[in-house]
XYZ file of N, CA, C and O in Angstrom:
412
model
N 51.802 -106.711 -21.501
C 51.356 -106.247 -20.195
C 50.057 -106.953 -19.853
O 49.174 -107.149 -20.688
N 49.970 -107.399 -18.330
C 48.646 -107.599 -18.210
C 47.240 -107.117 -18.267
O 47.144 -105.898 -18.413
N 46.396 -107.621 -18.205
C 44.811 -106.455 -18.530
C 44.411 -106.041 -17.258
O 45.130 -106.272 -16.285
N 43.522 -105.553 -17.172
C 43.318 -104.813 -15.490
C 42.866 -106.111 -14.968
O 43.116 -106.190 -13.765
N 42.342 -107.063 -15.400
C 42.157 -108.631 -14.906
C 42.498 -108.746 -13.652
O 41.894 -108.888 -12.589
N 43.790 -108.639 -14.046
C 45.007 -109.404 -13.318
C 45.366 -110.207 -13.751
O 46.299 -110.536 -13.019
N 45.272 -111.271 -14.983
C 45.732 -112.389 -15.512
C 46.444 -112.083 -16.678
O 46.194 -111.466 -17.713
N 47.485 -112.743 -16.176
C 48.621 -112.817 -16.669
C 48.916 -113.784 -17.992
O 48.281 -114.819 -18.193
N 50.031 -113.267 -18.911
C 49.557 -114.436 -19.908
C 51.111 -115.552 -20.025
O 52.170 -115.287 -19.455
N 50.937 -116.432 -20.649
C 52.279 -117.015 -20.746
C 53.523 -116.777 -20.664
O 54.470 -117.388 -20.167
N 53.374 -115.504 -21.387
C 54.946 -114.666 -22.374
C 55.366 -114.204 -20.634
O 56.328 -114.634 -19.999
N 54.273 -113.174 -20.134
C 54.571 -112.404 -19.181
C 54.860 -113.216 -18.047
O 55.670 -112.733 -17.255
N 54.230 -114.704 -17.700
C 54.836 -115.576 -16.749
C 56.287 -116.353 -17.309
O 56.848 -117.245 -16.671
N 56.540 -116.068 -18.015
C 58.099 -116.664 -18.409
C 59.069 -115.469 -18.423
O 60.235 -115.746 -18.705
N 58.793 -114.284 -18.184
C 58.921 -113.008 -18.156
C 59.824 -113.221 -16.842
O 61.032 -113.263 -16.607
N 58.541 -113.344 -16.048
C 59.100 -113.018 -14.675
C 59.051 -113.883 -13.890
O 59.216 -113.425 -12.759
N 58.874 -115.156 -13.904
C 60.086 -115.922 -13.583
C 60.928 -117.323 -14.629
O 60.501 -118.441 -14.915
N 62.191 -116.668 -14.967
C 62.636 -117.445 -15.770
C 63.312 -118.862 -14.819
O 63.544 -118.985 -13.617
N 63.479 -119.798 -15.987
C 64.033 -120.681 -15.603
C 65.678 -120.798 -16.120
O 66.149 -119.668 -16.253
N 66.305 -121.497 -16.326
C 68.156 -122.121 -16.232
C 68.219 -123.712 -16.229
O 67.954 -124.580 -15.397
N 68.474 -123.705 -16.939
C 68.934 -125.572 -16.734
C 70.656 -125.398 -16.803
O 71.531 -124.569 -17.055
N 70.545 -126.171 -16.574
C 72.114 -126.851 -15.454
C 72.499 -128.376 -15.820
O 71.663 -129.235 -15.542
N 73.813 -128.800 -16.478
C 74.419 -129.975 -16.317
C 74.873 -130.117 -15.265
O 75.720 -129.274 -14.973
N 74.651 -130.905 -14.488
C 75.642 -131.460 -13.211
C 76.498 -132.805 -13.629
O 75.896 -133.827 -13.957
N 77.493 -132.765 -13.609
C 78.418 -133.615 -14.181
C 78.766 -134.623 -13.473
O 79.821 -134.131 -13.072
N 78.727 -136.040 -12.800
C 79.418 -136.260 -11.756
C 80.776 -137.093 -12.186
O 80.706 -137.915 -13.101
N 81.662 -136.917 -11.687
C 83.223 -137.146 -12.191
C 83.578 -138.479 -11.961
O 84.177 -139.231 -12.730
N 83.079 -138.750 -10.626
C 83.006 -140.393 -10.120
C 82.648 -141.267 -11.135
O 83.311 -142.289 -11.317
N 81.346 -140.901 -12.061
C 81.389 -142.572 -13.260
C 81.011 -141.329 -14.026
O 79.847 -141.626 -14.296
N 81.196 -140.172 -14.545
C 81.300 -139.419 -15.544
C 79.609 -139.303 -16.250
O 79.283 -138.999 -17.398
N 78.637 -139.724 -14.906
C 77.344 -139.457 -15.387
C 77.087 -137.943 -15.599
O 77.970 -137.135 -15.310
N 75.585 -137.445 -16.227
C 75.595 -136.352 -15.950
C 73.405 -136.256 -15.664
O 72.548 -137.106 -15.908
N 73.327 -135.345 -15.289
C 72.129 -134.756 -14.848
C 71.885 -133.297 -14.849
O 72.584 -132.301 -14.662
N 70.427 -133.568 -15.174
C 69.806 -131.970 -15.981
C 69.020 -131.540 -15.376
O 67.927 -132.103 -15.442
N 69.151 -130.365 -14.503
C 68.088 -129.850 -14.161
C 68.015 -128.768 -14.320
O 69.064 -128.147 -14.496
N 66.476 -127.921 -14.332
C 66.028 -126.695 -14.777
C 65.241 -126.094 -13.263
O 64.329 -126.664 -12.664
N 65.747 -125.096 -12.975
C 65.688 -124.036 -11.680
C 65.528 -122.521 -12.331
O 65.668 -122.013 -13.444
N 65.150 -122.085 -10.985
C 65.255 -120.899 -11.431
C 65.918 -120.080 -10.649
O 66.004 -120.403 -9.464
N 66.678 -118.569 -11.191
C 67.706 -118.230 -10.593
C 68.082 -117.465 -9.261
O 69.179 -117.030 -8.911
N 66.557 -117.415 -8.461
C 66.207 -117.383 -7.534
C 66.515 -118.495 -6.222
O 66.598 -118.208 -5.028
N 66.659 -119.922 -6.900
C 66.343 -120.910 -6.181
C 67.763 -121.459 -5.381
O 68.711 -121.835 -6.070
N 67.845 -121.479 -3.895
C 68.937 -121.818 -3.454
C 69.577 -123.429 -4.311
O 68.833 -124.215 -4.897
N 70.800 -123.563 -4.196
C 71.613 -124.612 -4.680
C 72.235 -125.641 -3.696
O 73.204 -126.385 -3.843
N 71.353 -125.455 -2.600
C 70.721 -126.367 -1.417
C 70.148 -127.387 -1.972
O 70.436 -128.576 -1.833
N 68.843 -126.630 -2.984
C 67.670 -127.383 -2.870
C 68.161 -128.801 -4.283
O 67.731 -129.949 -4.397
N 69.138 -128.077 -5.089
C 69.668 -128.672 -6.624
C 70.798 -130.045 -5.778
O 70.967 -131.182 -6.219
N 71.417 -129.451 -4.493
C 72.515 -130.651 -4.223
C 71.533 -131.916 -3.463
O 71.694 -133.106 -3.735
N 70.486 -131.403 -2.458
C 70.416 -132.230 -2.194
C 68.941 -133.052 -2.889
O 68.407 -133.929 -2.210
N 68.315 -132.655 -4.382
C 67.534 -133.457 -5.101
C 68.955 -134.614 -5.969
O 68.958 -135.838 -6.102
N 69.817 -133.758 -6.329
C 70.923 -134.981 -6.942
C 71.360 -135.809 -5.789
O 71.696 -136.925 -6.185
N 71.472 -135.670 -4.558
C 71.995 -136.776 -3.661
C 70.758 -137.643 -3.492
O 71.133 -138.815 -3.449
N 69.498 -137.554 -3.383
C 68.800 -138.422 -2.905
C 68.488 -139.145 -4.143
O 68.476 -140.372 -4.040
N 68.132 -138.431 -5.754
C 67.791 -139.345 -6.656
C 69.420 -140.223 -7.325
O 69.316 -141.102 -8.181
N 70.548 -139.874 -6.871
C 71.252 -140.792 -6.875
C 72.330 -142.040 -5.515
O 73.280 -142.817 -5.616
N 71.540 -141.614 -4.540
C 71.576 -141.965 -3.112
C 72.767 -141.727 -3.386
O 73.347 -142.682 -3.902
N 73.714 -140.278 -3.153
C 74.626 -140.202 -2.653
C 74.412 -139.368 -1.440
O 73.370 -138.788 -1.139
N 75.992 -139.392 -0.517
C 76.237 -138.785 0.339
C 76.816 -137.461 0.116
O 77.992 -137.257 -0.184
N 75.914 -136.579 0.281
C 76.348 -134.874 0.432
C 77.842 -134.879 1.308
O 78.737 -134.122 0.930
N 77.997 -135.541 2.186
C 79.182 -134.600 2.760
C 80.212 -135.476 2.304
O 81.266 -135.246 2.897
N 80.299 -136.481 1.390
C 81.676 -136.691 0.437
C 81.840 -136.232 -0.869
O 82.551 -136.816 -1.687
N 81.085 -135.000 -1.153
C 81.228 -134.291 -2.189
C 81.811 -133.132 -1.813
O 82.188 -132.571 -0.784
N 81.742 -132.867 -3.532
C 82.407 -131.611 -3.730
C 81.219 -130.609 -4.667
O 80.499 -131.453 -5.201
N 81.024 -130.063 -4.830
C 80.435 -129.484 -5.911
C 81.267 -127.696 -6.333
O 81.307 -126.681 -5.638
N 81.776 -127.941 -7.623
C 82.431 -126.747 -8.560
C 81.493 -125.900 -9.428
O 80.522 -126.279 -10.083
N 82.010 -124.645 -9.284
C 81.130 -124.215 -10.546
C 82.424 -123.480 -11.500
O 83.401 -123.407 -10.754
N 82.580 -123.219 -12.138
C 83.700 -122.033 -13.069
C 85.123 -121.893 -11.699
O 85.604 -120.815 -11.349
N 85.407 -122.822 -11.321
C 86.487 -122.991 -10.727
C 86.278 -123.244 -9.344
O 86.944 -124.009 -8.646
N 84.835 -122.209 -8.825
C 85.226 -122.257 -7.040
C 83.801 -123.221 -6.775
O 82.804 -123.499 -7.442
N 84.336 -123.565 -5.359
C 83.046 -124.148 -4.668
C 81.954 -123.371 -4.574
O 81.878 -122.143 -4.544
N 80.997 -124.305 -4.522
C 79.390 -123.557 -4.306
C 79.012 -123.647 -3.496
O 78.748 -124.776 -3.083
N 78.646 -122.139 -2.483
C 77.804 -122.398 -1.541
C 76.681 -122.546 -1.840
O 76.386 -121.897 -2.844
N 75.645 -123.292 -1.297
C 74.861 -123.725 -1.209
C 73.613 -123.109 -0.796
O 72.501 -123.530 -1.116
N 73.853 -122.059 -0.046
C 73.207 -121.035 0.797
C 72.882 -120.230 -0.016
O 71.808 -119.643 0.116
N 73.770 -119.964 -1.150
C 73.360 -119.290 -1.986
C 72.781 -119.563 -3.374
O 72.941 -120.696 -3.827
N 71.867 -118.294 -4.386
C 71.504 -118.738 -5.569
C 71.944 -118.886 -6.810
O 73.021 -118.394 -7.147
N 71.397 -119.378 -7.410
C 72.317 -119.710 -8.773
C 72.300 -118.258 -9.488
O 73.355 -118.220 -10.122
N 71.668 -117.165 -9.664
C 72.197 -115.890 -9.797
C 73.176 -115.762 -9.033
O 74.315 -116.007 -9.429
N 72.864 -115.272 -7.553
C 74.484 -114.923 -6.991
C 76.033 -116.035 -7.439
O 77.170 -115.569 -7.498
N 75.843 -116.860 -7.586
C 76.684 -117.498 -8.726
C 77.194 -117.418 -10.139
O 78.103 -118.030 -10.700
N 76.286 -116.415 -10.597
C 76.155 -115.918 -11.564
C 76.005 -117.120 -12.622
O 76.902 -117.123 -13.465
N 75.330 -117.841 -12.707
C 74.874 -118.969 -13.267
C 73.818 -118.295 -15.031
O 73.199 -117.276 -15.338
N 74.146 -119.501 -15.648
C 73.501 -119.072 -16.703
C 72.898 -120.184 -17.356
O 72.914 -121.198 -16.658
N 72.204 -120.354 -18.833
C 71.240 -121.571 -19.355
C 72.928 -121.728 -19.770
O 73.740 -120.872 -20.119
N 73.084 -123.415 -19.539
C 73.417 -124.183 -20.298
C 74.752 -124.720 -19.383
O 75.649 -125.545 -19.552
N 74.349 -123.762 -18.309
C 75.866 -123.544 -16.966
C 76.127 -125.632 -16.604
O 75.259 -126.485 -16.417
N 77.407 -125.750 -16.635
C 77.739 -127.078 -15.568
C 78.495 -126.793 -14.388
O 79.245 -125.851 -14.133
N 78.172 -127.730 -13.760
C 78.344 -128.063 -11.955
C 79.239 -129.540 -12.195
O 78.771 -130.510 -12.792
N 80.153 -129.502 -11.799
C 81.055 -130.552 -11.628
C 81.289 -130.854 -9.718
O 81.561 -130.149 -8.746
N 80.992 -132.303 -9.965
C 80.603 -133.189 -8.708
C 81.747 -133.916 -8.431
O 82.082 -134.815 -9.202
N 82.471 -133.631 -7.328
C 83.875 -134.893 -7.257
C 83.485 -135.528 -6.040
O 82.665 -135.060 -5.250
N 84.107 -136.631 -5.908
C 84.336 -137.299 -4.783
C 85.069 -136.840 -3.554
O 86.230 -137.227 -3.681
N 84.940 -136.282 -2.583
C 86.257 -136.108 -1.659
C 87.077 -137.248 -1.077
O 86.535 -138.297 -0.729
N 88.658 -136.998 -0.951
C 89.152 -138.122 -0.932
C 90.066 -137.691 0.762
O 90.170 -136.523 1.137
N 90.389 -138.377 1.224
C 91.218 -138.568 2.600
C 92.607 -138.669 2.203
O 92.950 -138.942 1.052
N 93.506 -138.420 3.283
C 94.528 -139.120 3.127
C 95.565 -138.693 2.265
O 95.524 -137.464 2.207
N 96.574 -139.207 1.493
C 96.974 -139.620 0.204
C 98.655 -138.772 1.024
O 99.415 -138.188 0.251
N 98.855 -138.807 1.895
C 100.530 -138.376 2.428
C 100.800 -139.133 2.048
O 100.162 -140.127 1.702
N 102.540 -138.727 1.960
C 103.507 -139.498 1.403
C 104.424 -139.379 2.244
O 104.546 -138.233 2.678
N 105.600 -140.651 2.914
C 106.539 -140.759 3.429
C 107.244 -141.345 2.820
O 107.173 -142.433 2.250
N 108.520 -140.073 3.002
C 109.871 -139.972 2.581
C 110.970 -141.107 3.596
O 110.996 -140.902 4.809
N 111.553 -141.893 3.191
C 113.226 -142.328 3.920
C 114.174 -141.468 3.124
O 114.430 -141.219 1.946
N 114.628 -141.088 4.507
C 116.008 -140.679 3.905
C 117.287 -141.960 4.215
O 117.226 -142.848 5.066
N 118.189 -141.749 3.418
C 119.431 -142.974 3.182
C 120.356 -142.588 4.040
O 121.401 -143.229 4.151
């Protein structure tokens, strides 16, 4: 606990606010990237530090967590995110119909 101070000590600032690190995987060349947030912190702020330090484009992604897409809007608690959690990054792709002849 703190002293009537007000100063707080290490233990009790890691207390209350913890951090989470995160693999982000990206599927395109199977890189990966580590970052540590905390579970407060929108997953806004996590997509678009990986798009700019790898100059990609946000809106040809995908980003997964434990199966579903991530909003973004929301935090990595409401995600229910945990230490050691991965984020898998795909490419979005266009296209890919197929036409049939019939005989």
């Amino acid at each position: 606990m703190s002293d009537p101070s007000g100063i707080i000590t290490p233990d009790e600032a890691k207390e209350q606010k913890p951090t989470i690190n995160l693999k982000v995987k990206i599927n395109k060349d199977g890189s990966e990237v580590f970052f540590r947030i905390k579970p407060t912190t929108k997953l806004n702020k996590l997509i678009d530090a990986l798009c700019t330090k790898r100059s990609l484009d946000r809106n040809s992604l995908v980003f997964i967590f434990d199966g579903d897409h991530i909003n973004g809007k929301k935090t990595a608690a409401e995600h229910h995110m945990e230490d050691g959690d991965e984020i898998d990054v795909f490419l979005l792709t266009d296209g890919g119909s197929l036409t049939f002849k019939s005989y």
